[in-house]
Amino acid sequence: MGEAKIKATQFKKMVFLFTIGTSIILVPSALASDAKNDAWTPVLLGTMAALLLIGLYLALARLVPGKTIVEICMVLFGKWIGMFFSLSLFLYSFLLTTLVLRNLGDFLTASMFPETPITAIHLVYLLIVAIGIRYGLSNLARTMDIFYPFIIILFIIFVILLMPEIKFNQIQPVLSNGISPILNATYSYVSFPCLEYVLFLMILPHVEDPREGGKAFVKGMLLGGLVLLAITTLCLLVMGSEMTANNLYASFELAKIIKIGEFLQRVEVIIAVIWFVTIYCKLIVCFYMTIQTFSQSFKLGEYHPLIFPIGMLILAASIIIAPDMGYFISFDRYVWTICAFIFGFVLPLLFLLTAMVRHSWIKSKSGSRST
């Protein structure tokens, strides 16, 4: 692998910023739609599920050390079946990148730039992302180093400013609608963003210390889950479950409520800046994974020539993937959750079982030779 190594701390920040990416805007509304005033509970349950998922991914990485998930496919299944799985992962990553870009365009056209064509927004953002990817993975990691403290400070300021607006009766009574809505919301949360973590197996082999990389993976996920738990709970405590569910960009609406005297108002720019930065981080990581899955599937070696053509495909797909917001929400809820489950759980589990059988066969074969 020709890419430079990155530090475990940089990997942790990458996972953290990826986790809150589009989720910080979209998750509160999605969870409140199902779980109502218990919408904070699915974040806790989903975080525990994410720990199990990361354990699955790390177990796979330990059985086939030093390999990306595309290379793992080739090792376990050979050239042709391995290429089938690796190209499937490319399509999954491509679709994820397209959805992230479309989320950005829909948010900006709906809340800030209603007169700006969504294609123009997508094009500008993709150009910025493409420039970042041309400089390689180490450059992406250093970008996370820069943005990480900036996002943490802005989020703490955001929480402090909302403290006077909190009403604890908004989340009472607990479990008023039973457990079923909470489980439905948990499934939604696990699908987005937790099952998307499987693509980090494209980056994990580039971490300097694999053991520390695994710990960083868990820490980044937990920290991101903590932020999503905080923002979802704040939406419920300040706006209530009904208002949270009815506002697609609930955390952005939450920021509009902040008002301290006559001198501090309309500070939704804080959440907007947080989202601009985190979605850039998620988009650039997704784009990098998309290009690398394609490049490694065909053993091209050099991925830079792929940036422009794949970028243009993503630009086109982000426009045609959904004709309107209603269709996009339905796709996200009923189609993407199934795709995420297959690629984030079913395939890694299949790979792990195959790797265990292969490891056991190699071990028994070497044992028989020694005797």
Short mmCIF file of C-alpha atoms in Angstrom, two decimals:
data_model
loop_
_atom_site.label_atom_id
_atom_site.label_comp_id
_atom_site.label_asym_id
_atom_site.label_seq_id
_atom_site.Cartn_x
_atom_site.Cartn_y
_atom_site.Cartn_z
CA MET A 1 0.00 0.00 0.00
CA GLY A 2 1.56 3.25 -1.10
CA GLU A 3 -0.28 5.60 1.23
CA ALA A 4 1.57 7.18 4.13
CA LYS A 5 0.73 6.04 7.64
CA ILE A 6 -1.48 8.11 9.93
CA LYS A 7 -1.53 8.35 13.72
CA ALA A 8 -4.14 6.63 15.87
CA THR A 9 -5.24 9.98 17.29
CA GLN A 10 -5.87 11.25 13.77
CA PHE A 11 -7.90 8.15 13.01
CA LYS A 12 -9.99 8.77 16.14
CA LYS A 13 -10.74 12.31 15.02
CA MET A 14 -11.62 11.05 11.54
CA VAL A 15 -14.14 8.56 12.97
CA PHE A 16 -15.58 11.24 15.27
CA LEU A 17 -16.10 13.81 12.51
CA PHE A 18 -17.47 11.13 10.18
CA THR A 19 -19.96 10.06 12.87
CA ILE A 20 -21.48 13.46 13.45
CA GLY A 21 -21.18 14.53 9.77
CA THR A 22 -24.72 14.61 8.38
CA SER A 23 -26.09 12.98 11.54
CA ILE A 24 -25.96 16.10 13.69
CA ILE A 25 -28.60 17.70 11.48
CA LEU A 26 -30.72 14.70 10.46
CA VAL A 27 -30.67 12.23 13.37
CA PRO A 28 -32.80 14.13 15.97
CA SER A 29 -35.77 14.46 13.63
CA ALA A 30 -35.54 10.87 12.38
CA LEU A 31 -35.41 9.46 15.91
CA ALA A 32 -38.18 11.70 17.26
CA SER A 33 -40.46 10.64 14.41
CA ASP A 34 -40.41 7.08 15.77
CA ALA A 35 -39.53 7.27 19.46
CA LYS A 36 -41.14 10.66 20.30
CA ASN A 37 -39.91 11.94 23.67
CA ASP A 38 -37.76 8.80 24.11
CA ALA A 39 -35.66 9.70 21.05
CA TRP A 40 -32.52 9.92 23.19
CA THR A 41 -32.77 6.21 24.08
CA PRO A 42 -32.03 4.83 20.57
CA VAL A 43 -28.73 6.73 20.56
CA LEU A 44 -27.64 4.82 23.67
CA LEU A 45 -28.83 1.47 22.30
CA GLY A 46 -27.34 2.23 18.88
CA THR A 47 -23.98 3.11 20.43
CA MET A 48 -23.89 -0.26 22.19
CA ALA A 49 -24.72 -1.95 18.88
CA ALA A 50 -21.93 0.06 17.22
CA LEU A 51 -19.47 -1.35 19.77
CA LEU A 52 -20.41 -4.86 18.65
CA LEU A 53 -20.09 -3.88 14.99
CA ILE A 54 -16.65 -2.39 15.51
CA GLY A 55 -15.69 -5.56 17.39
CA LEU A 56 -16.75 -7.53 14.30
CA TYR A 57 -14.68 -5.31 11.99
CA LEU A 58 -11.61 -5.43 14.23
CA ALA A 59 -11.85 -9.22 14.51
CA LEU A 60 -11.85 -9.44 10.72
CA ALA A 61 -8.90 -7.06 10.50
CA ARG A 62 -6.91 -9.18 13.00
CA LEU A 63 -7.50 -12.40 11.06
CA VAL A 64 -6.31 -10.82 7.82
CA PRO A 65 -3.82 -8.23 9.13
CA GLY A 66 -2.51 -5.31 7.12
CA LYS A 67 -5.20 -5.60 4.43
CA THR A 68 -8.01 -3.26 3.44
CA ILE A 69 -11.48 -4.77 3.11
CA VAL A 70 -11.05 -4.94 -0.68
CA GLU A 71 -7.78 -6.84 -0.28
CA ILE A 72 -9.46 -9.07 2.32
CA CYS A 73 -12.08 -10.00 -0.30
CA MET A 74 -9.34 -10.99 -2.74
CA VAL A 75 -7.46 -13.03 -0.13
CA LEU A 76 -10.54 -14.90 1.10
CA PHE A 77 -12.42 -15.52 -2.13
CA GLY A 78 -9.90 -15.31 -4.95
CA LYS A 79 -9.84 -13.03 -7.96
CA TRP A 80 -13.34 -13.25 -9.45
CA ILE A 81 -15.56 -13.74 -6.40
CA GLY A 82 -13.36 -11.31 -4.50
CA MET A 83 -13.79 -8.73 -7.25
CA PHE A 84 -17.56 -9.20 -7.11
CA PHE A 85 -17.58 -8.39 -3.39
CA SER A 86 -15.10 -5.53 -3.74
CA LEU A 87 -17.07 -3.90 -6.56
CA SER A 88 -20.21 -4.28 -4.45
CA LEU A 89 -18.41 -2.36 -1.69
CA PHE A 90 -17.44 0.26 -4.26
CA LEU A 91 -21.10 0.71 -5.22
CA TYR A 92 -22.06 0.97 -1.55
CA SER A 93 -19.40 3.59 -0.92
CA PHE A 94 -20.37 5.42 -4.12
CA LEU A 95 -24.01 5.52 -3.03
CA LEU A 96 -23.06 6.74 0.44
CA THR A 97 -20.95 9.56 -1.02
CA THR A 98 -23.84 10.51 -3.31
CA LEU A 99 -26.30 10.62 -0.41
CA VAL A 100 -23.97 12.73 1.73
CA LEU A 101 -23.54 15.24 -1.10
CA ARG A 102 -27.30 15.35 -1.70
CA ASN A 103 -27.91 15.94 2.03
CA LEU A 104 -25.63 18.95 1.82
CA GLY A 105 -27.36 20.38 -1.25
CA ASP A 106 -30.87 19.88 0.13
CA PHE A 107 -29.96 21.53 3.43
CA LEU A 108 -28.38 24.59 1.83
CA THR A 109 -31.13 25.12 -0.75
CA ALA A 110 -33.85 24.68 1.88
CA SER A 111 -32.37 26.84 4.63
CA MET A 112 -29.84 29.32 3.25
CA PHE A 113 -29.60 29.55 -0.53
CA PRO A 114 -33.09 28.89 -1.96
CA GLU A 115 -32.28 30.66 -5.23
CA THR A 116 -29.03 28.81 -5.86
CA PRO A 117 -29.17 25.74 -8.14
CA ILE A 118 -28.39 22.60 -6.18
CA THR A 119 -26.00 21.48 -8.95
CA ALA A 120 -23.83 24.56 -8.37
CA ILE A 121 -23.60 23.81 -4.64
CA HIS A 122 -22.66 20.19 -5.32
CA LEU A 123 -20.04 21.17 -7.88
CA VAL A 124 -18.31 23.70 -5.63
CA TYR A 125 -18.20 21.31 -2.69
CA LEU A 126 -16.95 18.43 -4.83
CA LEU A 127 -14.13 20.59 -6.20
CA ILE A 128 -12.99 21.39 -2.67
CA VAL A 129 -13.15 17.71 -1.73
CA ALA A 130 -11.27 16.64 -4.88
CA ILE A 131 -8.45 19.08 -4.11
CA GLY A 132 -8.13 17.62 -0.62
CA ILE A 133 -8.05 14.02 -1.86
CA ARG A 134 -5.29 14.76 -4.40
CA TYR A 135 -2.91 15.38 -1.50
CA GLY A 136 -3.48 11.92 -0.03
CA LEU A 137 -4.57 10.31 3.21
CA SER A 138 -1.97 12.00 5.39
CA ASN A 139 -3.33 15.37 4.28
CA LEU A 140 -6.86 14.25 5.20
CA ALA A 141 -5.63 13.21 8.63
CA ARG A 142 -3.98 16.58 9.23
CA THR A 143 -7.21 18.28 8.16
CA MET A 144 -9.02 16.34 10.90
CA ASP A 145 -6.39 17.56 13.38
CA ILE A 146 -7.22 21.17 12.48
CA PHE A 147 -11.01 20.84 12.52
CA TYR A 148 -11.38 18.64 15.60
CA PRO A 149 -10.78 21.22 18.40
CA PHE A 150 -12.66 23.85 16.41
CA ILE A 151 -15.79 21.65 16.31
CA ILE A 152 -15.52 20.67 19.99
CA ILE A 153 -15.29 24.32 21.10
CA LEU A 154 -18.20 25.42 18.90
CA PHE A 155 -20.38 22.57 20.16
CA ILE A 156 -19.65 23.38 23.82
CA ILE A 157 -20.59 27.03 23.17
CA PHE A 158 -23.78 25.88 21.46
CA VAL A 159 -24.78 23.69 24.45
CA ILE A 160 -24.03 26.44 26.98
CA LEU A 161 -26.15 28.99 25.10
CA LEU A 162 -29.10 26.56 25.07
CA MET A 163 -29.04 25.87 28.81
CA PRO A 164 -31.57 28.61 29.74
CA GLU A 165 -34.10 27.17 27.26
CA ILE A 166 -34.16 23.63 28.70
CA LYS A 167 -37.49 22.28 30.01
CA PHE A 168 -37.08 18.85 31.61
CA ASN A 169 -40.76 18.01 31.44
CA GLN A 170 -40.40 17.74 27.63
CA ILE A 171 -38.99 14.20 27.86
CA GLN A 172 -41.57 12.92 30.34
CA PRO A 173 -43.00 10.32 30.70
CA VAL A 174 -40.31 7.85 29.74
CA LEU A 175 -41.37 4.84 27.62
CA SER A 176 -44.85 6.26 27.24
CA ASN A 177 -45.23 4.65 23.79
CA GLY A 178 -43.69 1.29 24.65
CA ILE A 179 -40.51 -0.36 23.46
CA SER A 180 -41.43 -0.98 19.80
CA PRO A 181 -40.97 2.65 18.58
CA ILE A 182 -37.62 2.79 20.37
CA LEU A 183 -36.43 -0.37 18.62
CA ASN A 184 -37.53 1.01 15.24
CA ALA A 185 -35.61 4.22 15.92
CA THR A 186 -32.58 2.22 17.09
CA TYR A 187 -32.57 0.29 13.81
CA SER A 188 -32.63 3.61 11.97
CA TYR A 189 -29.74 4.97 14.05
CA VAL A 190 -27.64 1.82 13.61
CA SER A 191 -28.17 2.03 9.83
CA PHE A 192 -27.10 5.67 9.83
CA PRO A 193 -24.30 6.17 10.79
CA CYS A 194 -23.12 3.00 12.60
CA LEU A 195 -23.22 0.42 9.79
CA GLU A 196 -21.28 2.82 7.58
CA TYR A 197 -18.21 2.24 9.77
CA VAL A 198 -17.38 -0.87 7.73
CA LEU A 199 -15.74 1.40 5.13
CA PHE A 200 -13.11 2.43 7.68
CA LEU A 201 -11.54 -0.95 7.00
CA MET A 202 -10.16 0.84 3.92
CA ILE A 203 -8.22 3.19 6.22
CA LEU A 204 -7.49 1.14 9.35
CA PRO A 205 -4.45 -0.66 7.79
CA HIS A 206 -2.84 2.75 7.28
CA VAL A 207 -2.81 3.48 11.04
CA GLU A 208 0.74 3.27 12.41
CA ASP A 209 -0.12 1.00 15.36
CA PRO A 210 -2.96 -1.46 14.53
CA ARG A 211 -3.74 -2.10 18.21
CA GLU A 212 -3.99 1.61 18.96
CA GLY A 213 -5.99 2.02 15.75
CA GLY A 214 -8.66 -0.32 17.12
CA LYS A 215 -8.87 1.68 20.34
CA ALA A 216 -9.04 4.90 18.37
CA PHE A 217 -11.90 3.45 16.30
CA VAL A 218 -13.92 2.81 19.46
CA LYS A 219 -13.05 6.16 21.05
CA GLY A 220 -14.01 8.13 17.95
CA MET A 221 -17.35 6.32 17.72
CA LEU A 222 -18.11 6.85 21.42
CA LEU A 223 -17.26 10.54 21.26
CA GLY A 224 -19.40 10.99 18.16
CA GLY A 225 -22.25 9.09 19.83
CA LEU A 226 -21.97 11.37 22.86
CA VAL A 227 -22.38 14.46 20.65
CA LEU A 228 -25.40 12.94 18.88
CA LEU A 229 -26.91 11.98 22.23
CA ALA A 230 -26.42 15.54 23.49
CA ILE A 231 -27.89 17.21 20.39
CA THR A 232 -30.89 14.84 20.29
CA THR A 233 -31.59 15.35 23.99
CA LEU A 234 -31.28 19.12 23.63
CA CYS A 235 -33.79 19.11 20.76
CA LEU A 236 -36.25 17.23 22.96
CA LEU A 237 -35.65 19.35 26.06
CA VAL A 238 -35.95 22.67 24.23
CA MET A 239 -38.40 22.08 21.37
CA GLY A 240 -40.26 18.96 22.45
CA SER A 241 -40.68 15.72 20.52
CA GLU A 242 -43.43 16.95 18.18
CA MET A 243 -41.54 20.02 16.98
CA THR A 244 -38.33 18.00 16.66
CA ALA A 245 -40.05 15.34 14.55
CA ASN A 246 -41.71 17.94 12.30
CA ASN A 247 -38.47 19.78 11.51
CA LEU A 248 -36.20 17.80 9.19
CA TYR A 249 -33.21 19.94 10.24
CA ALA A 250 -34.15 20.03 13.90
CA SER A 251 -30.77 21.05 15.32
CA PHE A 252 -30.61 23.98 12.91
CA GLU A 253 -34.06 25.11 14.07
CA LEU A 254 -32.87 24.58 17.64
CA ALA A 255 -30.10 27.13 17.14
CA LYS A 256 -32.63 29.77 16.05
CA ILE A 257 -34.21 29.64 19.51
CA ILE A 258 -31.07 30.95 21.22
CA LYS A 259 -31.66 34.52 22.34
CA ILE A 260 -29.80 36.32 25.10
CA GLY A 261 -31.05 39.86 25.50
CA GLU A 262 -30.99 42.03 22.39
CA PHE A 263 -27.34 41.50 21.54
CA LEU A 264 -27.09 37.73 21.01
CA GLN A 265 -29.63 36.33 18.55
CA ARG A 266 -29.80 34.25 15.38
CA VAL A 267 -26.74 32.17 16.24
CA GLU A 268 -27.75 29.25 14.02
CA VAL A 269 -24.54 30.05 12.18
CA ILE A 270 -22.81 28.01 14.92
CA ILE A 271 -24.61 24.80 14.01
CA ALA A 272 -24.27 25.67 10.32
CA VAL A 273 -20.48 26.02 10.64
CA ILE A 274 -20.30 22.76 12.62
CA TRP A 275 -22.27 21.02 9.91
CA PHE A 276 -20.31 22.54 7.01
CA VAL A 277 -17.07 21.31 8.54
CA THR A 278 -18.24 17.86 9.63
CA ILE A 279 -20.03 17.10 6.38
CA TYR A 280 -16.88 18.14 4.51
CA CYS A 281 -14.95 15.65 6.63
CA LYS A 282 -17.50 12.89 6.03
CA LEU A 283 -17.75 13.63 2.32
CA ILE A 284 -14.00 13.66 1.77
CA VAL A 285 -13.57 10.38 3.68
CA CYS A 286 -16.43 8.76 1.72
CA PHE A 287 -15.01 10.03 -1.59
CA TYR A 288 -11.56 8.72 -0.69
CA MET A 289 -13.00 5.30 0.21
CA THR A 290 -14.98 5.20 -3.04
CA ILE A 291 -11.92 5.89 -5.16
CA GLN A 292 -9.76 3.45 -3.22
CA THR A 293 -12.29 0.60 -3.40
CA PHE A 294 -12.42 1.01 -7.18
CA SER A 295 -8.66 1.39 -7.56
CA GLN A 296 -7.85 -1.64 -5.40
CA SER A 297 -10.56 -3.78 -7.02
CA PHE A 298 -8.76 -3.46 -10.36
CA LYS A 299 -5.26 -3.18 -8.79
CA LEU A 300 -4.64 0.15 -10.50
CA GLY A 301 -2.06 1.29 -7.96
CA GLU A 302 -2.54 5.02 -8.62
CA TYR A 303 -5.95 6.45 -7.70
CA HIS A 304 -5.43 10.12 -8.64
CA PRO A 305 -6.63 9.77 -12.27
CA LEU A 306 -9.94 8.47 -10.92
CA ILE A 307 -10.78 11.60 -8.93
CA PHE A 308 -12.28 13.61 -11.78
CA PRO A 309 -14.32 10.90 -13.57
CA ILE A 310 -15.74 9.38 -10.39
CA GLY A 311 -16.41 12.89 -9.07
CA MET A 312 -18.45 13.68 -12.18
CA LEU A 313 -20.42 10.44 -11.75
CA ILE A 314 -21.15 11.34 -8.13
CA LEU A 315 -22.24 14.84 -9.20
CA ALA A 316 -24.69 13.41 -11.73
CA ALA A 317 -25.96 10.71 -9.37
CA SER A 318 -26.57 13.23 -6.56
CA ILE A 319 -29.06 15.06 -8.78
CA ILE A 320 -30.95 12.10 -10.24
CA ILE A 321 -31.01 9.90 -7.12
CA ALA A 322 -34.18 11.57 -5.81
CA PRO A 323 -36.64 13.88 -7.62
CA ASP A 324 -37.79 15.57 -4.39
CA MET A 325 -37.29 15.61 -0.64
CA GLY A 326 -40.19 13.23 0.10
CA TYR A 327 -38.75 10.57 -2.20
CA PHE A 328 -35.29 11.09 -0.70
CA ILE A 329 -36.59 10.62 2.87
CA SER A 330 -38.44 7.44 1.86
CA PHE A 331 -35.34 6.11 0.10
CA ASP A 332 -33.22 6.86 3.15
CA ARG A 333 -35.66 5.16 5.49
CA TYR A 334 -36.67 2.04 3.57
CA VAL A 335 -33.94 1.34 1.00
CA TRP A 336 -30.73 2.66 2.53
CA THR A 337 -31.33 0.86 5.84
CA ILE A 338 -31.44 -2.48 4.01
CA CYS A 339 -28.30 -1.66 1.99
CA ALA A 340 -26.47 -0.61 5.13
CA PHE A 341 -27.49 -3.80 6.94
CA ILE A 342 -26.23 -6.00 4.09
CA PHE A 343 -22.91 -4.20 3.59
CA GLY A 344 -22.31 -3.19 7.21
CA PHE A 345 -23.23 -6.46 8.92
CA VAL A 346 -24.09 -9.42 6.64
CA LEU A 347 -21.02 -9.21 4.39
CA PRO A 348 -18.48 -8.50 7.19
CA LEU A 349 -19.94 -11.42 9.15
CA LEU A 350 -19.60 -13.65 6.08
CA PHE A 351 -16.01 -12.44 5.62
CA LEU A 352 -15.23 -13.11 9.29
CA LEU A 353 -16.64 -16.64 9.21
CA THR A 354 -14.72 -17.37 6.00
CA ALA A 355 -11.52 -15.96 7.52
CA MET A 356 -11.99 -18.10 10.64
CA VAL A 357 -12.44 -21.26 8.55
CA ARG A 358 -9.44 -20.34 6.40
CA HIS A 359 -7.31 -19.56 9.47
CA SER A 360 -8.31 -22.86 11.10
CA TRP A 361 -7.56 -24.80 7.89
CA ILE A 362 -4.12 -23.21 7.51
CA LYS A 363 -3.34 -23.88 11.16
CA SER A 364 -4.37 -27.53 10.94
CA LYS A 365 -2.46 -27.96 7.69
CA SER A 366 0.74 -26.52 9.15
CA GLY A 367 0.27 -28.73 12.22
CA SER A 368 -0.07 -31.87 10.13
CA ARG A 369 3.11 -30.99 8.22
CA SER A 370 5.11 -30.53 11.41
CA THR A 371 4.13 -34.01 12.58
#
